[in-house]
Amino acid sequence: MRFEMAEKPGFMVGSGKRGAAAVLALGLAFAAPGQGAAQPVPSVVATVGMIADVAASLAGECVAVQAMMGPGTDPHLYRPTSRDVRMMREADAIFHVGFGLEGALGDVLDGLQGRVTTLAVAPAAVPEAELLRADPEDFAYGVDPHLWMDVRLWSMTVAALSEALSDLAPDCADEIAAAAEDYRARLAALHAWVGDSIATIPEGHRALVTAHDAFAYYARAYGIDEVAIQGLSTESEASIADIREAAEAVATRGVPAVFIETTINPRTIEALLDAVRNRGHAARIGGALYSDAMGDTGTRDGTYIGMIIANTRTITAALGGTVPDLPAPVAQWLEARGFAID
Ligand SMILES: [Zn+2]
């Protein structure tokens, strides 16, 4: 299955427009192949693209998967529109990350309890021992929700998602299980490649400086230090003290590049660069990373695999490493979808 953009007024691809409604829709939502009469298939609403894309990769044509938040949308701040609420109410199931990522959605999801099946994907899939704890003073939920940044951990969601999808479409259970096995193998190859790529960065430059704390799982999994100006959520503004502290770290280590995020105003990072310059060190913007949303719908970066590749290439190149060729299972996956591999 492939995502197609819903023909909805007001939706702009890649505009970063907050509050954009339904983004990805399955072209065959209401017609099973080979059948004359319209045969509705079960429908799922996923809050973020990172879940929608994985779910759609497993669902084939058996379940229609829609993503609620589009490219450039910050899930911490996202407030559902009345159309979103209607979409969730009419869905057969709602998949969300959980652990407080979708801060403002909590009340809506609570209100739908018992009416629509909801699956908090991360708590369902990832064992406690793998979770990074958060200071409850910084982030009330106590767990860092940015689990998609570690491909090994995110591949654990495949089991939970395929189970939930098979419950919705029992006739497709075998197909979904086969797709899950295939997709997991691609992710295993991707995970190894990310580690190999980061390992090419000179050791002293292995520091990932971003505006908000979305990369702790990435940092732990792939051997790079994370320096974030803001905490786990973007719900409060970065303070001058936060910026000063990060600037000190960048200047002291001589980090050559820092990164903006596609879901966050670059102002904070620009303030950081000013503060770094005041300390007599020159750093530059190394590129934009996909932190809490994927790239534009229909592009390579608009897939989970593509998002991880793009981030890893940007980080590796900006910090002085050499990006290795993609492993065959990943390259084949991209080519099968008509995406370039370099
Ligand atoms: Zn975040």
CSV table of C-alpha atoms and ligand atoms in Angstrom, one decimal:
chain,number,residue,atom,x,y,z
A,1,MET,CA,0.0,0.0,0.0
A,2,ARG,CA,1.1,3.5,-0.6
A,3,PHE,CA,0.0,6.7,0.9
A,4,GLU,CA,-1.9,9.2,-1.2
A,5,MET,CA,-2.7,12.7,-0.2
A,6,ALA,CA,-6.3,13.2,0.7
A,7,GLU,CA,-8.0,15.8,-1.5
A,8,LYS,CA,-8.9,18.1,1.3
A,9,PRO,CA,-9.2,21.8,1.1
A,10,GLY,CA,-6.7,23.8,3.1
A,11,PHE,CA,-4.1,21.1,3.2
A,12,MET,CA,-0.6,22.2,2.1
A,13,VAL,CA,2.2,19.8,1.7
A,14,GLY,CA,5.3,20.7,3.6
A,15,SER,CA,4.1,24.1,4.5
A,16,GLY,CA,4.4,23.4,8.2
A,17,LYS,CA,0.9,24.6,8.5
A,18,ARG,CA,-0.3,23.8,12.0
A,19,GLY,CA,-3.7,22.2,12.3
A,20,ALA,CA,-3.7,20.7,8.9
A,21,ALA,CA,-6.2,17.9,8.9
A,22,ALA,CA,-6.2,14.5,7.4
A,23,VAL,CA,-3.1,14.0,5.4
A,24,LEU,CA,-2.6,10.5,4.2
A,25,ALA,CA,-5.3,8.4,3.0
A,26,LEU,CA,-5.5,5.0,1.3
A,27,GLY,CA,-6.6,5.2,-2.2
A,28,LEU,CA,-8.6,2.0,-2.0
A,29,ALA,CA,-10.3,2.7,1.2
A,30,PHE,CA,-13.7,1.6,0.0
A,31,ALA,CA,-13.1,-0.9,-2.7
A,32,ALA,CA,-11.6,-4.3,-2.2
A,33,PRO,CA,-9.8,-5.4,-5.3
A,34,GLY,CA,-11.6,-7.8,-7.6
A,35,GLN,CA,-15.0,-7.1,-6.1
A,36,GLY,CA,-17.7,-5.3,-7.9
A,37,ALA,CA,-19.6,-4.0,-4.9
A,38,ALA,CA,-18.0,-1.4,-2.7
A,39,GLN,CA,-16.7,-3.3,0.3
A,40,PRO,CA,-15.6,-1.1,3.2
A,41,VAL,CA,-12.3,-2.0,4.8
A,42,PRO,CA,-11.6,-1.2,8.5
A,43,SER,CA,-10.1,2.2,9.1
A,44,VAL,CA,-7.3,3.3,11.4
A,45,VAL,CA,-6.3,6.8,12.3
A,46,ALA,CA,-2.6,7.2,13.4
A,47,THR,CA,-1.6,10.4,15.1
A,48,VAL,CA,1.9,10.8,13.6
A,49,GLY,CA,3.4,9.7,10.3
A,50,MET,CA,6.0,7.5,11.9
A,51,ILE,CA,3.1,5.2,13.1
A,52,ALA,CA,0.9,5.7,10.0
A,53,ASP,CA,3.8,4.7,7.6
A,54,VAL,CA,4.7,1.6,9.5
A,55,ALA,CA,1.1,0.5,9.9
A,56,ALA,CA,0.4,1.1,6.2
A,57,SER,CA,3.5,-0.9,5.2
A,58,LEU,CA,1.9,-3.8,7.1
A,59,ALA,CA,-1.7,-3.3,6.3
A,60,GLY,CA,-1.5,-3.7,2.5
A,61,GLU,CA,-5.0,-3.1,1.1
A,62,CYS,CA,-6.7,-4.8,4.1
A,63,VAL,CA,-6.9,-1.7,6.4
A,64,ALA,CA,-7.1,2.0,5.5
A,65,VAL,CA,-4.6,4.0,7.4
A,66,GLN,CA,-4.7,7.7,7.8
A,67,ALA,CA,-2.3,10.0,9.5
A,68,MET,CA,-3.7,12.9,11.5
A,69,MET,CA,-0.7,15.2,11.7
A,70,GLY,CA,1.1,16.1,8.6
A,71,PRO,CA,4.8,17.0,7.7
A,72,GLY,CA,6.1,19.8,9.9
A,73,THR,CA,3.5,19.4,12.6
A,74,ASP,CA,4.7,19.4,16.2
A,75,PRO,CA,2.8,16.6,18.1
A,76,HIS,CA,3.6,18.2,21.5
A,77,LEU,CA,1.6,21.2,20.6
A,78,TYR,CA,-0.9,19.8,18.1
A,79,ARG,CA,-4.6,20.6,19.0
A,80,PRO,CA,-7.1,18.4,17.2
A,81,THR,CA,-9.5,20.2,14.9
A,82,SER,CA,-13.2,19.3,14.9
A,83,ARG,CA,-12.6,17.3,11.7
A,84,ASP,CA,-9.8,15.3,13.5
A,85,VAL,CA,-12.2,14.5,16.3
A,86,ARG,CA,-14.8,13.3,13.9
A,87,MET,CA,-12.2,11.3,12.0
A,88,MET,CA,-11.1,9.6,15.2
A,89,ARG,CA,-14.7,9.0,16.3
A,90,GLU,CA,-15.5,7.3,13.0
A,91,ALA,CA,-12.4,5.1,12.9
A,92,ASP,CA,-12.3,1.5,13.9
A,93,ALA,CA,-9.1,2.1,15.8
A,94,ILE,CA,-6.7,4.9,16.8
A,95,PHE,CA,-2.9,4.3,17.0
A,96,HIS,CA,-0.9,6.9,18.9
A,97,VAL,CA,2.6,6.9,20.3
A,98,GLY,CA,1.7,7.5,23.9
A,99,PHE,CA,4.0,8.5,26.9
A,100,GLY,CA,2.6,12.0,26.6
A,101,LEU,CA,4.0,12.7,23.1
A,102,GLU,CA,0.6,13.9,21.8
A,103,GLY,CA,0.2,16.3,24.8
A,104,ALA,CA,-3.0,18.0,23.8
A,105,LEU,CA,-4.7,14.9,22.5
A,106,GLY,CA,-4.8,13.2,25.8
A,107,ASP,CA,-8.2,14.5,26.8
A,108,VAL,CA,-9.7,13.7,23.4
A,109,LEU,CA,-8.4,10.1,23.5
A,110,ASP,CA,-9.7,9.7,27.1
A,111,GLY,CA,-13.1,10.9,25.8
A,112,LEU,CA,-13.1,8.2,23.1
A,113,GLN,CA,-12.2,5.4,25.6
A,114,GLY,CA,-14.7,2.5,25.2
A,115,ARG,CA,-16.1,3.9,21.9
A,116,VAL,CA,-13.0,3.4,19.6
A,117,THR,CA,-10.2,0.9,20.1
A,118,THR,CA,-7.1,3.0,21.0
A,119,LEU,CA,-3.6,1.6,21.0
A,120,ALA,CA,-0.7,3.5,22.7
A,121,VAL,CA,1.9,1.9,20.4
A,122,ALA,CA,5.1,2.7,22.4
A,123,PRO,CA,4.0,1.4,25.8
A,124,ALA,CA,2.5,-1.6,24.1
A,125,ALA,CA,5.6,-2.5,22.2
A,126,VAL,CA,8.7,-1.5,24.0
A,127,PRO,CA,9.8,-3.2,27.3
A,128,GLU,CA,10.3,-1.0,30.4
A,129,ALA,CA,14.1,-1.7,30.5
A,130,GLU,CA,14.6,-0.1,27.1
A,131,LEU,CA,12.9,3.2,28.0
A,132,LEU,CA,14.8,6.4,28.8
A,133,ARG,CA,13.4,8.0,32.0
A,134,ALA,CA,12.7,11.7,32.0
A,135,ASP,CA,12.8,14.1,34.9
A,136,PRO,CA,9.1,14.5,35.8
A,137,GLU,CA,9.9,18.2,36.5
A,138,ASP,CA,10.8,18.5,32.8
A,139,PHE,CA,8.2,16.2,31.4
A,140,ALA,CA,5.3,15.0,33.5
A,141,TYR,CA,5.0,11.6,31.9
A,142,GLY,CA,8.4,10.4,33.2
A,143,VAL,CA,9.4,8.6,30.0
A,144,ASP,CA,11.0,10.0,26.8
A,145,PRO,CA,8.5,9.3,24.1
A,146,HIS,CA,10.8,9.8,21.0
A,147,LEU,CA,11.3,6.1,20.5
A,148,TRP,CA,11.3,6.1,16.7
A,149,MET,CA,14.8,7.5,16.7
A,150,ASP,CA,16.2,4.1,17.6
A,151,VAL,CA,15.3,1.9,14.7
A,152,ARG,CA,15.7,-1.3,16.8
A,153,LEU,CA,13.2,0.0,19.3
A,154,TRP,CA,10.8,1.2,16.7
A,155,SER,CA,10.9,-2.1,14.9
A,156,MET,CA,9.4,-3.5,18.1
A,157,THR,CA,6.2,-1.7,17.3
A,158,VAL,CA,5.8,-3.8,14.2
A,159,ALA,CA,4.6,-6.7,16.3
A,160,ALA,CA,2.0,-4.6,18.2
A,161,LEU,CA,0.8,-3.0,15.0
A,162,SER,CA,0.5,-6.2,13.1
A,163,GLU,CA,-1.4,-7.8,15.9
A,164,ALA,CA,-3.8,-4.8,16.1
A,165,LEU,CA,-4.3,-4.8,12.3
A,166,SER,CA,-4.9,-8.5,12.2
A,167,ASP,CA,-7.6,-8.1,14.8
A,168,LEU,CA,-9.3,-5.5,12.5
A,169,ALA,CA,-8.9,-7.7,9.4
A,170,PRO,CA,-8.6,-11.3,10.5
A,171,ASP,CA,-8.8,-12.6,6.9
A,172,CYS,CA,-5.5,-10.8,6.2
A,173,ALA,CA,-3.6,-12.1,9.1
A,174,ASP,CA,-1.2,-14.2,7.0
A,175,GLU,CA,-0.5,-11.3,4.6
A,176,ILE,CA,0.1,-8.9,7.5
A,177,ALA,CA,2.4,-11.3,9.3
A,178,ALA,CA,4.5,-11.8,6.1
A,179,ALA,CA,4.7,-8.0,5.6
A,180,ALA,CA,5.8,-7.6,9.2
A,181,GLU,CA,8.6,-10.1,8.8
A,182,ASP,CA,9.8,-8.4,5.6
A,183,TYR,CA,9.6,-4.9,7.1
A,184,ARG,CA,11.5,-5.9,10.3
A,185,ALA,CA,14.3,-7.4,8.2
A,186,ARG,CA,14.7,-4.1,6.3
A,187,LEU,CA,14.7,-2.2,9.6
A,188,ALA,CA,17.4,-4.4,11.1
A,189,ALA,CA,19.6,-3.6,8.1
A,190,LEU,CA,18.8,0.1,8.4
A,191,HIS,CA,19.7,0.0,12.1
A,192,ALA,CA,23.2,-1.4,11.4
A,193,TRP,CA,23.8,1.1,8.7
A,194,VAL,CA,23.0,4.1,10.9
A,195,GLY,CA,25.5,2.9,13.5
A,196,ASP,CA,28.1,2.4,10.8
A,197,SER,CA,27.5,5.8,9.5
A,198,ILE,CA,27.8,7.6,12.8
A,199,ALA,CA,30.9,5.7,13.6
A,200,THR,CA,32.7,7.4,10.7
A,201,ILE,CA,32.4,10.8,12.4
A,202,PRO,CA,35.7,11.9,14.2
A,203,GLU,CA,35.2,11.0,17.8
A,204,GLY,CA,35.5,14.5,19.2
A,205,HIS,CA,32.8,15.7,16.8
A,206,ARG,CA,30.2,13.1,17.8
A,207,ALA,CA,27.8,15.6,19.3
A,208,LEU,CA,24.3,16.1,18.1
A,209,VAL,CA,23.1,19.6,19.0
A,210,THR,CA,19.4,20.3,18.5
A,211,ALA,CA,16.7,22.6,19.8
A,212,HIS,CA,14.6,20.1,21.6
A,213,ASP,CA,15.4,16.8,23.3
A,214,ALA,CA,14.2,14.4,20.7
A,215,PHE,CA,17.4,12.5,19.9
A,216,ALA,CA,18.3,10.8,23.2
A,217,TYR,CA,17.3,7.4,21.8
A,218,TYR,CA,19.3,8.0,18.6
A,219,ALA,CA,22.3,9.2,20.7
A,220,ARG,CA,22.2,6.1,22.9
A,221,ALA,CA,21.7,3.6,20.1
A,222,TYR,CA,24.3,5.0,17.7
A,223,GLY,CA,27.1,6.4,19.9
A,224,ILE,CA,26.8,10.1,19.7
A,225,ASP,CA,26.3,12.7,22.5
A,226,GLU,CA,23.1,14.6,22.6
A,227,VAL,CA,23.1,18.3,23.5
A,228,ALA,CA,19.6,19.7,23.5
A,229,ILE,CA,18.7,23.3,24.4
A,230,GLN,CA,15.1,22.5,25.4
A,231,GLY,CA,13.6,19.6,27.2
A,232,LEU,CA,11.6,16.7,25.9
A,233,SER,CA,8.6,18.8,25.0
A,234,THR,CA,8.4,22.0,23.1
A,235,GLU,CA,5.5,23.2,25.3
A,236,SER,CA,7.7,25.8,27.0
A,237,GLU,CA,10.2,28.2,25.4
A,238,ALA,CA,13.9,27.8,25.8
A,239,SER,CA,15.4,30.1,28.4
A,240,ILE,CA,18.5,32.3,28.1
A,241,ALA,CA,20.2,30.0,30.6
A,242,ASP,CA,19.4,26.9,28.5
A,243,ILE,CA,20.9,28.6,25.4
A,244,ARG,CA,24.0,29.7,27.3
A,245,GLU,CA,24.6,26.2,28.7
A,246,ALA,CA,24.3,24.6,25.2
A,247,ALA,CA,26.6,27.3,23.7
A,248,GLU,CA,29.2,26.5,26.3
A,249,ALA,CA,29.1,22.8,25.4
A,250,VAL,CA,29.4,23.5,21.7
A,251,ALA,CA,32.3,26.0,22.1
A,252,THR,CA,34.2,23.8,24.5
A,253,ARG,CA,34.0,20.7,22.4
A,254,GLY,CA,34.6,22.6,19.1
A,255,VAL,CA,31.5,21.1,17.5
A,256,PRO,CA,31.4,22.1,13.8
A,257,ALA,CA,27.6,22.1,13.2
A,258,VAL,CA,24.3,22.2,15.0
A,259,PHE,CA,20.9,21.2,13.6
A,260,ILE,CA,17.5,22.7,13.1
A,261,GLU,CA,14.3,20.6,13.2
A,262,THR,CA,11.5,20.6,10.7
A,263,THR,CA,8.9,20.9,13.4
A,264,ILE,CA,10.5,23.8,15.3
A,265,ASN,CA,11.1,27.4,14.7
A,266,PRO,CA,14.9,27.8,14.0
A,267,ARG,CA,15.0,30.9,16.2
A,268,THR,CA,16.4,29.0,19.2
A,269,ILE,CA,19.2,27.5,17.2
A,270,GLU,CA,20.1,30.9,15.7
A,271,ALA,CA,20.3,32.3,19.2
A,272,LEU,CA,22.5,29.4,20.1
A,273,LEU,CA,24.9,30.1,17.2
A,274,ASP,CA,25.1,33.8,18.3
A,275,ALA,CA,26.0,32.7,21.8
A,276,VAL,CA,28.6,30.3,20.4
A,277,ARG,CA,30.1,33.0,18.2
A,278,ASN,CA,30.4,35.2,21.3
A,279,ARG,CA,32.6,32.5,22.8
A,280,GLY,CA,35.0,32.8,19.9
A,281,HIS,CA,34.0,29.6,18.2
A,282,ALA,CA,32.3,29.3,14.7
A,283,ALA,CA,29.7,26.6,14.2
A,284,ARG,CA,27.2,26.5,11.4
A,285,ILE,CA,23.8,25.0,10.8
A,286,GLY,CA,24.4,21.5,9.5
A,287,GLY,CA,21.0,21.0,8.1
A,288,ALA,CA,17.4,20.3,9.1
A,289,LEU,CA,16.5,17.1,10.9
A,290,TYR,CA,13.1,15.3,11.1
A,291,SER,CA,12.5,15.0,14.8
A,292,ASP,CA,8.8,14.7,15.5
A,293,ALA,CA,7.4,14.5,12.0
A,294,MET,CA,8.5,13.0,8.7
A,295,GLY,CA,9.1,14.8,5.4
A,296,ASP,CA,6.6,15.6,2.7
A,297,THR,CA,4.0,13.0,1.8
A,298,GLY,CA,4.9,11.0,-1.3
A,299,THR,CA,8.6,11.7,-1.0
A,300,ARG,CA,11.3,9.4,0.4
A,301,ASP,CA,11.7,11.5,3.5
A,302,GLY,CA,7.9,11.1,4.0
A,303,THR,CA,8.5,7.5,5.0
A,304,TYR,CA,9.9,6.2,8.3
A,305,ILE,CA,12.9,4.5,6.6
A,306,GLY,CA,13.5,7.6,4.5
A,307,MET,CA,13.4,9.9,7.5
A,308,ILE,CA,16.0,7.9,9.4
A,309,ILE,CA,18.2,7.8,6.3
A,310,ALA,CA,17.9,11.6,5.7
A,311,ASN,CA,18.7,12.4,9.4
A,312,THR,CA,21.7,10.1,9.4
A,313,ARG,CA,23.2,11.4,6.2
A,314,THR,CA,22.7,15.0,7.3
A,315,ILE,CA,24.3,14.4,10.7
A,316,THR,CA,27.2,12.3,9.4
A,317,ALA,CA,28.1,14.7,6.6
A,318,ALA,CA,27.9,17.9,8.7
A,319,LEU,CA,30.0,16.5,11.5
A,320,GLY,CA,32.8,15.3,9.2
A,321,GLY,CA,32.0,11.6,8.7
A,322,THR,CA,31.6,9.6,5.5
A,323,VAL,CA,28.1,8.2,4.7
A,324,PRO,CA,28.3,4.5,3.7
A,325,ASP,CA,26.2,3.0,0.9
A,326,LEU,CA,22.8,1.8,1.9
A,327,PRO,CA,22.6,-2.0,2.6
A,328,ALA,CA,20.8,-4.0,-0.1
A,329,PRO,CA,17.5,-4.7,1.8
A,330,VAL,CA,17.1,-0.9,2.4
A,331,ALA,CA,18.1,0.1,-1.1
A,332,GLN,CA,15.7,-2.5,-2.6
A,333,TRP,CA,12.9,-1.2,-0.4
A,334,LEU,CA,13.4,2.4,-1.7
A,335,GLU,CA,13.8,1.3,-5.3
A,336,ALA,CA,10.6,-0.7,-5.1
A,337,ARG,CA,8.8,2.5,-4.2
A,338,GLY,CA,10.4,4.5,-7.0
A,339,PHE,CA,12.7,6.5,-4.6
A,340,ALA,CA,16.3,7.4,-5.3
A,341,ILE,CA,18.8,5.6,-3.1
A,342,ASP,CA,21.3,8.4,-2.9
B,1,ZN,ZN,9.5,16.0,20.6
